[in-house]
mmCIF file of C-alpha atoms in Angstrom:
data_model
loop_
_atom_site.group_PDB
_atom_site.id
_atom_site.type_symbol
_atom_site.label_atom_id
_atom_site.label_comp_id
_atom_site.label_asym_id
_atom_site.label_seq_id
_atom_site.Cartn_x
_atom_site.Cartn_y
_atom_site.Cartn_z
ATOM 1 C CA MET A 263 221.834 339.051 23.745
ATOM 2 C CA LEU A 264 219.753 338.839 20.577
ATOM 3 C CA ALA A 265 222.619 339.786 18.247
ATOM 4 C CA SER A 266 224.891 337.061 19.595
ATOM 5 C CA ALA A 267 222.109 334.470 19.396
ATOM 6 C CA LEU A 268 221.525 335.285 15.720
ATOM 7 C CA ARG A 269 225.062 334.360 14.753
ATOM 8 C CA GLY A 270 225.352 330.943 13.146
ATOM 9 C CA LEU A 271 221.653 330.510 12.369
ATOM 10 C CA PRO A 272 220.909 328.697 9.076
ATOM 11 C CA ARG A 273 220.249 330.622 5.875
ATOM 12 C CA GLY A 274 216.570 331.380 5.405
ATOM 13 C CA THR A 275 215.950 332.007 9.112
ATOM 14 C CA LEU A 276 215.533 335.768 8.771
ATOM 15 C CA SER A 277 213.192 335.347 5.789
ATOM 16 C CA LEU A 278 211.089 332.905 7.818
ATOM 17 C CA ALA A 279 211.030 335.373 10.713
ATOM 18 C CA ALA A 280 209.886 338.160 8.361
ATOM 19 C CA VAL A 281 207.004 336.066 6.972
ATOM 20 C CA ARG A 282 205.907 335.087 10.457
ATOM 21 C CA LEU A 283 206.102 338.690 11.677
ATOM 22 C CA MET A 284 204.021 340.107 8.824
ATOM 23 C CA LEU A 285 201.268 337.505 9.023
ATOM 24 C CA TYR A 286 201.013 337.468 12.807
ATOM 25 C CA LEU A 287 201.162 341.257 13.060
ATOM 26 C CA GLY A 288 198.058 341.349 10.874
ATOM 27 C CA VAL A 289 196.349 338.713 13.023
ATOM 28 C CA GLN A 290 197.094 340.555 16.261
ATOM 29 C CA ALA A 291 195.936 343.894 14.898
ATOM 30 C CA ALA A 292 192.766 342.545 13.319
ATOM 31 C CA TYR A 293 191.406 339.789 15.560
ATOM 32 C CA PHE A 294 191.181 341.448 18.953
ATOM 33 C CA ILE A 295 190.207 344.912 17.690
ATOM 34 C CA GLY A 296 188.519 344.060 14.392
ATOM 35 C CA ILE A 297 186.410 341.143 15.617
ATOM 36 C CA ILE A 298 186.087 341.197 19.425
ATOM 37 C CA GLY A 299 186.295 344.991 19.665
ATOM 38 C CA THR A 300 183.742 345.506 16.897
ATOM 39 C CA LEU A 301 181.259 343.174 18.559
ATOM 40 C CA THR A 302 181.766 344.588 22.045
ATOM 41 C CA TYR A 303 181.944 348.334 21.408
ATOM 42 C CA GLN A 304 180.504 349.090 17.967
ATOM 43 C CA LEU A 305 177.694 346.528 17.807
ATOM 44 C CA GLN A 306 177.058 346.094 21.567
ATOM 45 C CA ALA A 307 176.767 342.355 20.929
ATOM 46 C CA SER A 308 175.748 339.867 23.597
ATOM 47 C CA THR A 309 178.159 337.574 25.433
ATOM 48 C CA ALA A 310 176.734 334.669 23.420
ATOM 49 C CA ALA A 311 177.570 336.441 20.128
ATOM 50 C CA ILE A 312 181.127 337.162 21.291
ATOM 51 C CA ALA A 313 181.512 333.541 22.386
ATOM 52 C CA ALA A 314 180.208 332.407 18.986
ATOM 53 C CA ALA A 315 182.776 334.596 17.204
ATOM 54 C CA VAL A 316 185.597 333.228 19.331
ATOM 55 C CA GLY A 317 184.332 329.685 18.838
ATOM 56 C CA LEU A 318 184.165 330.067 15.073
ATOM 57 C CA PHE A 319 187.612 331.623 15.000
ATOM 58 C CA ASN A 320 189.158 328.783 16.993
ATOM 59 C CA LEU A 321 187.253 326.072 15.122
ATOM 60 C CA LEU A 322 188.411 327.414 11.770
ATOM 61 C CA ILE A 323 191.963 327.743 13.104
ATOM 62 C CA ILE A 324 191.860 323.999 13.767
ATOM 63 C CA ILE A 325 190.523 323.290 10.276
ATOM 64 C CA GLY A 326 192.972 325.709 8.672
ATOM 65 C CA ASN A 327 195.866 324.239 10.624
ATOM 66 C CA ALA A 328 194.978 320.728 9.516
ATOM 67 C CA ALA A 329 194.586 321.865 5.916
ATOM 68 C CA GLY A 330 197.850 323.804 6.022
ATOM 69 C CA GLY A 331 199.754 320.892 7.518
ATOM 70 C CA SER A 332 198.467 318.528 4.848
ATOM 71 C CA VAL A 333 199.272 320.950 2.015
ATOM 72 C CA LEU A 334 202.773 321.481 3.403
ATOM 73 C CA ASP A 335 203.524 317.778 3.805
ATOM 74 C CA LEU A 336 201.963 316.600 0.546
ATOM 75 C CA TYR A 337 202.662 319.487 -1.843
ATOM 76 C CA GLY A 338 205.568 321.309 -0.249
ATOM 77 C CA PRO A 339 206.320 324.812 1.047
ATOM 78 C CA ARG A 340 205.687 326.564 -2.283
ATOM 79 C CA MET A 341 202.038 325.506 -2.536
ATOM 80 C CA HIS A 342 201.471 326.018 1.178
ATOM 81 C CA THR A 343 202.783 329.588 0.982
ATOM 82 C CA ALA A 344 200.682 330.480 -2.061
ATOM 83 C CA VAL A 345 197.501 329.204 -0.399
ATOM 84 C CA THR A 346 198.244 330.810 2.979
ATOM 85 C CA LEU A 347 199.075 334.287 1.734
ATOM 86 C CA GLY A 348 196.221 334.240 -0.795
ATOM 87 C CA VAL A 349 193.551 333.265 1.732
ATOM 88 C CA ALA A 350 194.800 335.838 4.274
ATOM 89 C CA ALA A 351 194.655 338.670 1.727
ATOM 90 C CA VAL A 352 191.297 337.709 0.199
ATOM 91 C CA SER A 353 189.518 337.205 3.538
ATOM 92 C CA SER A 354 190.661 340.637 4.734
ATOM 93 C CA ILE A 355 189.496 342.364 1.545
ATOM 94 C CA LEU A 356 186.079 340.682 1.539
ATOM 95 C CA PHE A 357 185.272 342.078 4.985
ATOM 96 C CA GLN A 358 185.473 345.597 3.547
ATOM 97 C CA LEU A 359 182.684 344.846 1.052
ATOM 98 C CA VAL A 360 179.926 343.934 3.511
ATOM 99 C CA VAL A 361 177.823 345.897 5.979
ATOM 100 C CA CYS A 362 179.172 345.552 9.510
ATOM 101 C CA THR A 363 176.637 343.419 11.413
ATOM 102 C CA VAL A 364 176.916 340.635 13.956
ATOM 103 C CA THR A 365 176.386 338.112 11.144
ATOM 104 C CA SER A 366 179.105 339.582 8.924
ATOM 105 C CA VAL A 367 181.548 339.752 11.840
ATOM 106 C CA LEU A 368 180.843 336.086 12.628
ATOM 107 C CA ALA A 369 181.518 335.209 8.995
ATOM 108 C CA MET A 370 184.733 337.208 9.089
ATOM 109 C CA SER A 371 185.768 335.456 12.272
ATOM 110 C CA ALA A 372 185.415 332.121 10.485
ATOM 111 C CA GLY A 373 187.286 333.181 7.338
ATOM 112 C CA PHE A 374 190.084 334.908 9.213
ATOM 113 C CA GLY A 375 190.398 331.958 11.581
ATOM 114 C CA PHE A 376 190.953 329.633 8.615
ATOM 115 C CA ALA A 377 193.622 331.969 7.221
ATOM 116 C CA THR A 378 195.309 332.149 10.626
ATOM 117 C CA GLY A 379 195.346 328.363 10.946
ATOM 118 C CA LEU A 380 196.982 327.985 7.541
ATOM 119 C CA GLY A 381 199.837 330.227 8.671
ATOM 120 C CA PHE A 382 200.687 328.370 11.880
ATOM 121 C CA ALA A 383 203.125 326.127 10.002
ATOM 122 C CA TYR A 384 205.588 329.008 9.669
ATOM 123 C CA LEU A 385 206.009 328.909 13.430
ATOM 124 C CA SER A 386 205.633 325.213 14.124
ATOM 125 C CA ALA A 387 207.013 323.343 11.083
ATOM 126 C CA TYR A 388 209.217 325.493 8.842
ATOM 127 C CA PRO A 389 212.216 325.630 11.241
ATOM 128 C CA ALA A 390 212.724 321.901 10.653
ATOM 129 C CA TYR A 391 213.220 322.644 6.946
ATOM 130 C CA LEU A 392 216.206 324.808 7.865
ATOM 131 C CA SER A 393 217.991 322.531 10.360
ATOM 132 C CA ASP A 394 217.705 319.219 12.195
ATOM 133 C CA ASP A 395 220.086 320.134 15.037
ATOM 134 C CA ALA A 396 218.282 320.473 18.386
ATOM 135 C CA GLU A 397 220.372 323.412 19.630
ATOM 136 C CA VAL A 398 219.942 325.295 16.355
ATOM 137 C CA LEU A 399 216.214 324.559 16.327
ATOM 138 C CA LYS A 400 215.858 325.956 19.832
ATOM 139 C CA ARG A 401 217.486 329.215 18.730
ATOM 140 C CA VAL A 402 215.440 329.456 15.511
ATOM 141 C CA ASN A 403 212.237 328.835 17.452
ATOM 142 C CA ALA A 404 213.233 331.415 20.050
ATOM 143 C CA LEU A 405 213.804 333.990 17.299
ATOM 144 C CA LEU A 406 210.388 333.190 15.818
ATOM 145 C CA SER A 407 208.862 333.673 19.257
ATOM 146 C CA VAL A 408 210.610 337.042 19.562
ATOM 147 C CA VAL A 409 209.075 338.245 16.296
ATOM 148 C CA SER A 410 205.696 336.650 17.095
ATOM 149 C CA ASN A 411 205.577 338.377 20.443
ATOM 150 C CA THR A 412 206.728 341.619 18.885
ATOM 151 C CA ALA A 413 203.582 341.273 16.779
ATOM 152 C CA VAL A 414 201.566 340.708 19.969
ATOM 153 C CA MET A 415 203.089 343.909 21.349
ATOM 154 C CA VAL A 416 202.752 346.088 18.250
ATOM 155 C CA GLY A 417 199.684 344.627 16.506
ATOM 156 C CA PRO A 418 196.973 345.483 19.054
ATOM 157 C CA ALA A 419 198.436 348.972 19.474
ATOM 158 C CA VAL A 420 198.254 349.516 15.704
ATOM 159 C CA GLY A 421 194.716 348.137 15.725
ATOM 160 C CA GLY A 422 193.802 350.495 18.544
ATOM 161 C CA ILE A 423 195.197 353.485 16.635
ATOM 162 C CA ILE A 424 193.277 352.547 13.482
ATOM 163 C CA ALA A 425 190.061 351.990 15.447
ATOM 164 C CA ALA A 426 190.466 355.390 17.121
ATOM 165 C CA VAL A 427 190.125 357.211 13.797
ATOM 166 C CA LEU A 428 188.327 354.740 11.500
ATOM 167 C CA PRO A 429 185.652 352.037 11.862
ATOM 168 C CA SER A 430 187.256 348.987 13.491
ATOM 169 C CA GLN A 431 186.385 346.965 10.373
ATOM 170 C CA ARG A 432 189.199 348.827 8.560
ATOM 171 C CA VAL A 433 191.836 347.138 10.693
ATOM 172 C CA PHE A 434 191.596 344.221 8.265
ATOM 173 C CA VAL A 435 192.945 346.388 5.438
ATOM 174 C CA PHE A 436 196.200 346.522 7.389
ATOM 175 C CA ALA A 437 196.181 342.713 7.795
ATOM 176 C CA GLY A 438 195.543 342.145 4.091
ATOM 177 C CA ALA A 439 198.333 344.519 3.034
ATOM 178 C CA LEU A 440 200.808 342.695 5.268
ATOM 179 C CA ALA A 441 199.811 339.332 3.755
ATOM 180 C CA VAL A 442 200.590 340.674 0.286
ATOM 181 C CA ALA A 443 203.904 342.191 1.435
ATOM 182 C CA ALA A 444 204.932 338.863 2.999
ATOM 183 C CA ALA A 445 205.296 337.375 -0.490
ATOM 184 C CA LEU A 446 208.736 338.995 -0.838
ATOM 185 C CA PRO A 447 210.518 337.331 2.108
ATOM 186 C CA ALA A 448 208.494 334.176 1.416
ATOM 187 C CA ALA A 449 210.130 333.891 -2.017
ATOM 188 C CA ARG A 450 213.578 333.857 -0.395
ATOM 189 C CA LEU A 451 212.456 331.390 2.262
ATOM 190 C CA LEU A 452 211.065 328.966 -0.321
ATOM 191 C CA LYS A 453 214.438 328.581 -2.020
ATOM 192 C CA ARG A 454 215.931 327.236 1.211
ATOM 193 C CA ALA A 455 212.909 325.190 2.287
ATOM 194 C CA GLU A 456 212.397 323.455 -1.056
ATOM 195 C CA HIS A 457 216.121 322.659 -1.284
ATOM 196 C CA ALA A 458 216.064 321.108 2.196
ATOM 197 C CA ARG A 459 212.905 319.149 1.382
ATOM 198 C CA ARG A 460 214.415 317.631 -1.754
ATOM 199 C CA ARG A 461 217.726 316.915 -0.057
ATOM 200 C CA ARG A 462 216.153 315.118 2.889
ATOM 201 C CA ALA A 463 213.711 313.249 0.674
ATOM 202 C CA ALA A 464 216.643 311.975 -1.372
ATOM 203 C CA ALA A 465 218.527 310.972 1.753
ATOM 204 C CA GLY A 466 215.427 309.350 3.256
ATOM 205 C CA ASN A 467 215.797 311.258 6.511
ATOM 206 C CA GLY A 468 213.431 313.272 8.713
ATOM 207 C CA ALA A 469 214.012 315.753 11.477
ATOM 208 C CA ASP A 470 214.219 313.001 14.046
ATOM 209 C CA GLY A 471 216.174 314.790 16.715
ATOM 210 C CA ALA A 472 218.893 313.716 19.058
ATOM 211 C CA SER A 473 217.379 311.632 21.771
ATOM 212 C CA ALA A 474 213.851 310.260 21.941
ATOM 213 C CA ALA A 475 212.665 307.505 19.642
ATOM 214 C CA HIS A 476 209.787 308.208 17.299
ATOM 215 C CA PRO A 477 207.708 306.231 14.817
ATOM 216 C CA ASP A 478 209.292 305.122 11.589
ATOM 217 C CA ASP A 479 209.752 307.909 9.061
ATOM 218 C CA GLU A 480 207.961 305.735 6.551
ATOM 219 C CA ALA A 481 204.670 306.023 8.437
ATOM 220 C CA GLY A 482 201.622 306.766 6.337
ATOM 221 C CA GLY A 483 200.376 310.220 5.563
ATOM 222 C CA THR A 484 196.847 310.377 6.976
ATOM 223 C CA PHE A 485 195.749 312.514 9.919
ATOM 224 C CA ALA A 486 195.378 309.282 11.935
ATOM 225 C CA ASP A 487 199.036 308.456 11.232
ATOM 226 C CA SER A 488 199.980 311.887 12.504
ATOM 227 C CA ALA A 489 197.952 311.356 15.677
ATOM 228 C CA HIS A 490 199.687 308.010 16.135
ATOM 229 C CA THR A 491 203.037 309.782 15.878
ATOM 230 C CA VAL A 492 202.054 312.195 18.647
ATOM 231 C CA PHE A 493 200.806 309.532 21.052
ATOM 232 C CA ALA A 494 203.635 307.081 20.329
ATOM 233 C CA VAL A 495 206.284 309.532 21.569
ATOM 234 C CA PRO A 496 205.964 309.846 25.387
ATOM 235 C CA SER A 497 207.167 313.456 25.573
ATOM 236 C CA LEU A 498 204.792 314.579 22.811
ATOM 237 C CA ALA A 499 201.859 312.681 24.310
ATOM 238 C CA LEU A 500 202.449 314.193 27.735
ATOM 239 C CA LEU A 501 202.865 317.652 26.256
ATOM 240 C CA PHE A 502 199.647 317.195 24.291
ATOM 241 C CA TRP A 503 197.498 316.258 27.290
ATOM 242 C CA VAL A 504 198.929 318.830 29.676
ATOM 243 C CA GLY A 505 198.504 321.475 26.993
ATOM 244 C CA VAL A 506 194.903 320.432 26.337
ATOM 245 C CA LEU A 507 193.974 320.708 30.022
ATOM 246 C CA ALA A 508 195.770 324.026 30.479
ATOM 247 C CA TYR A 509 194.377 325.539 27.272
ATOM 248 C CA ALA A 510 190.896 324.597 28.462
ATOM 249 C CA GLY A 511 191.402 327.169 31.203
ATOM 250 C CA TYR A 512 192.085 329.853 28.630
ATOM 251 C CA GLY A 513 188.863 329.064 26.793
ATOM 252 C CA ALA A 514 186.918 331.334 29.116
ATOM 253 C CA PHE A 515 189.186 334.299 28.420
ATOM 254 C CA ASP A 516 188.337 335.142 24.819
ATOM 255 C CA PRO A 517 184.576 335.772 25.119
ATOM 256 C CA LEU A 518 184.843 337.444 28.540
ATOM 257 C CA GLU A 519 188.098 339.403 28.362
ATOM 258 C CA SER A 520 186.651 342.391 26.523
ATOM 259 C CA LEU A 521 183.737 342.450 28.995
ATOM 260 C CA TYR A 522 186.268 342.444 31.834
ATOM 261 C CA TYR A 523 187.896 345.526 30.309
ATOM 262 C CA ARG A 524 184.590 347.295 29.850
ATOM 263 C CA ASP A 525 182.687 346.314 33.012
ATOM 264 C CA VAL A 526 185.396 345.648 35.635
ATOM 265 C CA LEU A 527 188.366 347.791 34.612
ATOM 266 C CA HIS A 528 186.040 350.435 33.069
ATOM 267 C CA VAL A 529 188.409 351.322 30.216
ATOM 268 C CA GLU A 530 187.779 352.300 26.598
ATOM 269 C CA ILE A 531 188.283 350.119 23.503
ATOM 270 C CA SER A 532 191.814 351.414 22.916
ATOM 271 C CA TRP A 533 192.894 349.795 26.192
ATOM 272 C CA MET A 534 192.237 346.414 24.603
ATOM 273 C CA GLY A 535 195.205 347.239 22.416
ATOM 274 C CA TRP A 536 197.428 348.709 25.132
ATOM 275 C CA LEU A 537 197.000 345.819 27.571
ATOM 276 C CA SER A 538 197.528 343.245 24.853
ATOM 277 C CA SER A 539 200.655 345.121 23.837
ATOM 278 C CA ALA A 540 201.921 344.821 27.421
ATOM 279 C CA ALA A 541 201.693 341.048 27.071
ATOM 280 C CA GLY A 542 203.650 341.407 23.858
ATOM 281 C CA VAL A 543 206.439 343.283 25.637
ATOM 282 C CA GLY A 544 206.712 340.502 28.194
ATOM 283 C CA SER A 545 206.623 337.869 25.476
ATOM 284 C CA VAL A 546 209.512 339.461 23.581
ATOM 285 C CA ILE A 547 211.576 339.434 26.765
ATOM 286 C CA GLY A 548 210.626 335.818 27.482
ATOM 287 C CA ALA A 549 211.401 334.663 23.945
ATOM 288 C CA ALA A 550 214.799 336.372 24.068
ATOM 289 C CA LEU A 551 215.518 334.581 27.343
ATOM 290 C CA ALA A 552 214.505 331.277 25.724
ATOM 291 C CA MET A 553 217.555 331.539 23.484
ATOM 292 C CA ARG A 554 219.667 331.160 26.636
ATOM 293 C CA VAL A 555 217.869 328.108 28.026
ATOM 294 C CA PRO A 556 220.442 325.281 28.311
ATOM 295 C CA ARG A 557 219.763 322.252 26.122
ATOM 296 C CA ARG A 558 219.305 320.041 29.195
ATOM 297 C CA HIS A 559 216.282 322.101 30.249
ATOM 298 C CA VAL A 560 214.457 321.782 26.917
ATOM 299 C CA ASN A 561 212.011 319.190 28.256
ATOM 300 C CA VAL A 562 208.443 318.682 29.386
ATOM 301 C CA ARG A 563 209.178 319.392 33.051
ATOM 302 C CA THR A 564 210.406 322.881 32.220
ATOM 303 C CA LEU A 565 207.276 323.458 30.140
ATOM 304 C CA MET A 566 205.009 322.425 33.005
ATOM 305 C CA VAL A 567 206.725 324.800 35.409
ATOM 306 C CA LEU A 568 206.351 327.623 32.908
ATOM 307 C CA ILE A 569 202.654 326.856 32.332
ATOM 308 C CA ALA A 570 202.092 326.990 36.100
ATOM 309 C CA LEU A 571 203.856 330.365 36.269
ATOM 310 C CA GLU A 572 201.673 331.535 33.399
ATOM 311 C CA GLY A 573 198.593 330.592 35.431
ATOM 312 C CA ALA A 574 199.846 332.601 38.407
ATOM 313 C CA ALA A 575 200.334 335.618 36.132
ATOM 314 C CA CYS A 576 196.778 335.158 34.821
ATOM 315 C CA ILE A 577 195.440 335.431 38.378
ATOM 316 C CA LEU A 578 197.242 338.747 38.818
ATOM 317 C CA TYR A 579 195.940 339.910 35.435
ATOM 318 C CA VAL A 580 192.230 339.338 36.099
ATOM 319 C CA GLY A 581 192.104 339.169 39.897
ATOM 320 C CA THR A 582 191.582 342.875 40.669
ATOM 321 C CA PRO A 583 189.664 345.871 39.271
ATOM 322 C CA TYR A 584 192.898 347.843 38.886
ATOM 323 C CA VAL A 585 194.464 348.587 35.515
ATOM 324 C CA ALA A 586 197.967 348.665 37.053
ATOM 325 C CA CYS A 587 197.580 345.066 38.274
ATOM 326 C CA ALA A 588 196.181 343.983 34.917
ATOM 327 C CA LEU A 589 199.172 345.605 33.222
ATOM 328 C CA ALA A 590 201.662 343.829 35.504
ATOM 329 C CA GLY A 591 199.830 340.528 35.031
ATOM 330 C CA GLN A 592 199.936 340.888 31.251
ATOM 331 C CA LEU A 593 203.692 341.566 31.331
ATOM 332 C CA LEU A 594 204.381 338.453 33.437
ATOM 333 C CA LEU A 595 201.910 336.356 31.464
ATOM 334 C CA GLY A 596 203.632 337.360 28.250
ATOM 335 C CA ALA A 597 207.091 336.591 29.634
ATOM 336 C CA ALA A 598 206.095 333.038 30.575
ATOM 337 C CA PHE A 599 204.408 332.486 27.234
ATOM 338 C CA GLY A 600 207.461 333.827 25.432
ATOM 339 C CA VAL A 601 209.595 331.005 26.818
ATOM 340 C CA ILE A 602 206.936 328.290 26.487
ATOM 341 C CA THR A 603 206.327 328.550 22.746
ATOM 342 C CA PRO A 604 209.890 327.989 21.443
ATOM 343 C CA LEU A 605 210.512 325.139 23.887
ATOM 344 C CA GLN A 606 207.268 323.437 22.924
ATOM 345 C CA ASN A 607 207.903 323.803 19.195
ATOM 346 C CA THR A 608 211.477 322.552 19.527
ATOM 347 C CA LEU A 609 210.316 319.388 21.297
ATOM 348 C CA VAL A 610 207.812 318.670 18.544
ATOM 349 C CA GLN A 611 210.322 319.316 15.769
ATOM 350 C CA ILE A 612 213.079 317.110 17.177
ATOM 351 C CA HIS A 613 210.766 314.145 17.775
ATOM 352 C CA ALA A 614 208.549 314.190 14.673
ATOM 353 C CA PRO A 615 209.673 313.053 11.190
ATOM 354 C CA LEU A 616 209.835 315.895 8.686
ATOM 355 C CA LYS A 617 207.419 314.216 6.259
ATOM 356 C CA LEU A 618 204.709 314.246 8.946
ATOM 357 C CA LEU A 619 205.689 317.393 10.835
ATOM 358 C CA GLY A 620 202.982 319.620 9.356
ATOM 359 C CA ARG A 621 200.258 317.161 10.296
ATOM 360 C CA VAL A 622 201.777 316.318 13.678
ATOM 361 C CA ASN A 623 201.590 320.006 14.521
ATOM 362 C CA SER A 624 198.016 319.987 13.242
ATOM 363 C CA VAL A 625 197.177 317.281 15.778
ATOM 364 C CA MET A 626 198.844 319.198 18.598
ATOM 365 C CA ASN A 627 197.175 322.489 17.699
ATOM 366 C CA ALA A 628 193.824 320.807 17.126
ATOM 367 C CA GLY A 629 193.975 319.559 20.692
ATOM 368 C CA PHE A 630 195.017 322.909 22.112
ATOM 369 C CA ASN A 631 192.528 325.003 20.159
ATOM 370 C CA GLY A 632 189.786 322.427 20.604
ATOM 371 C CA ALA A 633 190.297 322.549 24.355
ATOM 372 C CA GLY A 634 189.932 326.315 24.194
ATOM 373 C CA VAL A 635 186.667 326.077 22.280
ATOM 374 C CA VAL A 636 184.831 323.782 24.720
ATOM 375 C CA PRO A 637 184.604 326.307 27.599
ATOM 376 C CA LEU A 638 183.049 328.847 25.244
ATOM 377 C CA LEU A 639 179.788 326.952 25.552
ATOM 378 C CA ALA A 640 179.773 327.367 29.316
ATOM 379 C CA ALA A 641 181.379 330.812 29.669
ATOM 380 C CA PRO A 642 178.198 332.893 29.129
ATOM 381 C CA VAL A 643 176.219 330.779 31.613
ATOM 382 C CA LEU A 644 179.008 330.798 34.199
ATOM 383 C CA ALA A 645 179.383 334.558 33.792
ATOM 384 C CA GLU A 646 175.703 334.984 34.700
ATOM 385 C CA LEU A 647 176.225 332.872 37.832
ATOM 386 C CA PHE A 648 179.630 334.007 39.066
ATOM 387 C CA GLY A 649 180.319 337.214 37.174
ATOM 388 C CA VAL A 650 182.845 337.858 34.435
ATOM 389 C CA GLN A 651 185.750 338.322 36.838
ATOM 390 C CA GLY A 652 184.862 335.221 38.862
ATOM 391 C CA VAL A 653 184.972 333.014 35.777
ATOM 392 C CA LEU A 654 188.294 334.493 34.638
ATOM 393 C CA VAL A 655 189.892 333.931 38.047
ATOM 394 C CA GLY A 656 188.615 330.341 38.114
ATOM 395 C CA ALA A 657 190.026 329.701 34.650
ATOM 396 C CA SER A 658 193.375 331.148 35.735
ATOM 397 C CA CYS A 659 193.476 328.803 38.712
ATOM 398 C CA MET A 660 192.949 325.873 36.368
ATOM 399 C CA VAL A 661 195.943 326.940 34.267
ATOM 400 C CA LEU A 662 198.018 327.127 37.443
ATOM 401 C CA LEU A 663 196.913 323.863 39.052
ATOM 402 C CA VAL A 664 196.833 321.436 36.096
ATOM 403 C CA PRO A 665 200.606 321.301 35.497
ATOM 404 C CA ILE A 666 201.305 321.218 39.236
ATOM 405 C CA ALA A 667 198.979 318.232 39.627
ATOM 406 C CA CYS A 668 200.681 316.480 36.708
ATOM 407 C CA MET A 669 204.163 317.057 38.117
ATOM 408 C CA VAL A 670 203.083 315.606 41.458
ATOM 409 C CA GLY A 671 200.959 312.718 40.183
ATOM 410 C CA MET A 672 203.202 311.706 37.261
ATOM 411 C CA ARG A 673 206.595 312.377 38.816
ATOM 412 C CA ALA A 674 208.182 309.028 37.877
ATOM 413 C CA LYS A 675 206.949 309.119 34.269
ATOM 414 C CA ILE A 676 208.097 312.692 33.795
ATOM 415 C CA SER A 677 211.529 311.834 35.192
ATOM 416 C CA ARG A 678 211.875 308.978 32.685
ATOM 417 C CA ILE A 679 210.894 311.224 29.792
ATOM 418 C CA VAL A 680 213.324 313.928 30.868
ATOM 419 C CA ALA A 681 216.091 311.344 31.237
ATOM 420 C CA ASP A 682 215.371 310.025 27.712
ATOM 421 C CA GLU A 683 215.506 313.549 26.327
ATOM 422 C CA GLY A 684 219.050 313.865 27.662
#
């Protein structure tokens, strides 16, 4: 299936996939084990400290994403790549030079979050530098989701292996080395991306897609202009708000998930890696299936159905004290997520002008990550009242019910958007 889907993809696609794989593999190995695992197991940090680390990470992802989108749009892929790879490598090295305390881990969470945000453009914006055909974009985005979810599968396992024999802080050495190694495929990618940027700039065209109307390509370049682009396109606006509400449900997961492993499932730190890897396996399968999604189903209705299925998988994941159920839930959760990401990114890329695409994605991701940060403030308090597992189940129900409510309450509007998307 994968081999046939790779045929006919534009030049530069495999280099883009390699850059994305290396950077995200480092993120997956280092964040969950190096930050959350260090706080939970090595430092025995409080729920409030874990929530603070997650909050800083997500806040700096938003800032890094906005900065990366602006650098990409204003200065081009070459400058964006230099900044992204440099920050990822330096932040990982610096963490090796400090004593491992709650304060230093919080600082690392902030720095690594910024580096992670800078790199999001490889997933969300760079495909549009390689093609402006909706069918091709869907396949490129599906491939990127395959490699991203391979990182989700392999990264935590690698982090778990490193943490089993070395202090968990050392996981960031692996992340930094991958950032340096990514410079090689990045050099090949930049030749294609810069050529496409100059060609489209000369032609005066953006990646405006095949169906839905979008704001004029000559729109201004501020973050407000980018937000206007998102809310002026009905499919993007709907996707933004549904995503914000659904991601709010996930906000409770990050500070409480490791506590769920420790106090409900009663497993060791290495299981943080194994269960996350199970989600990665499901995500690879889902992303491969996304390559086969017919063009007519690349729309917001399909995304809502998939988000609802993701919520149902979350309930299975956190709804029992049994590792087998958590494993099955992670597999199904990953499979749904594996289809969601390429479809979502394709919709954004076909409706947003290329000159604003980096910042449009910054607006979308700011909303999603911001929605995930807000529940962090309440998660520790709610956990005291209802227990860690009770909060996680409630959050899962929110992920399930939000898209269902939207499909019922906004049926006519969704039908019009789907019809416009062709």
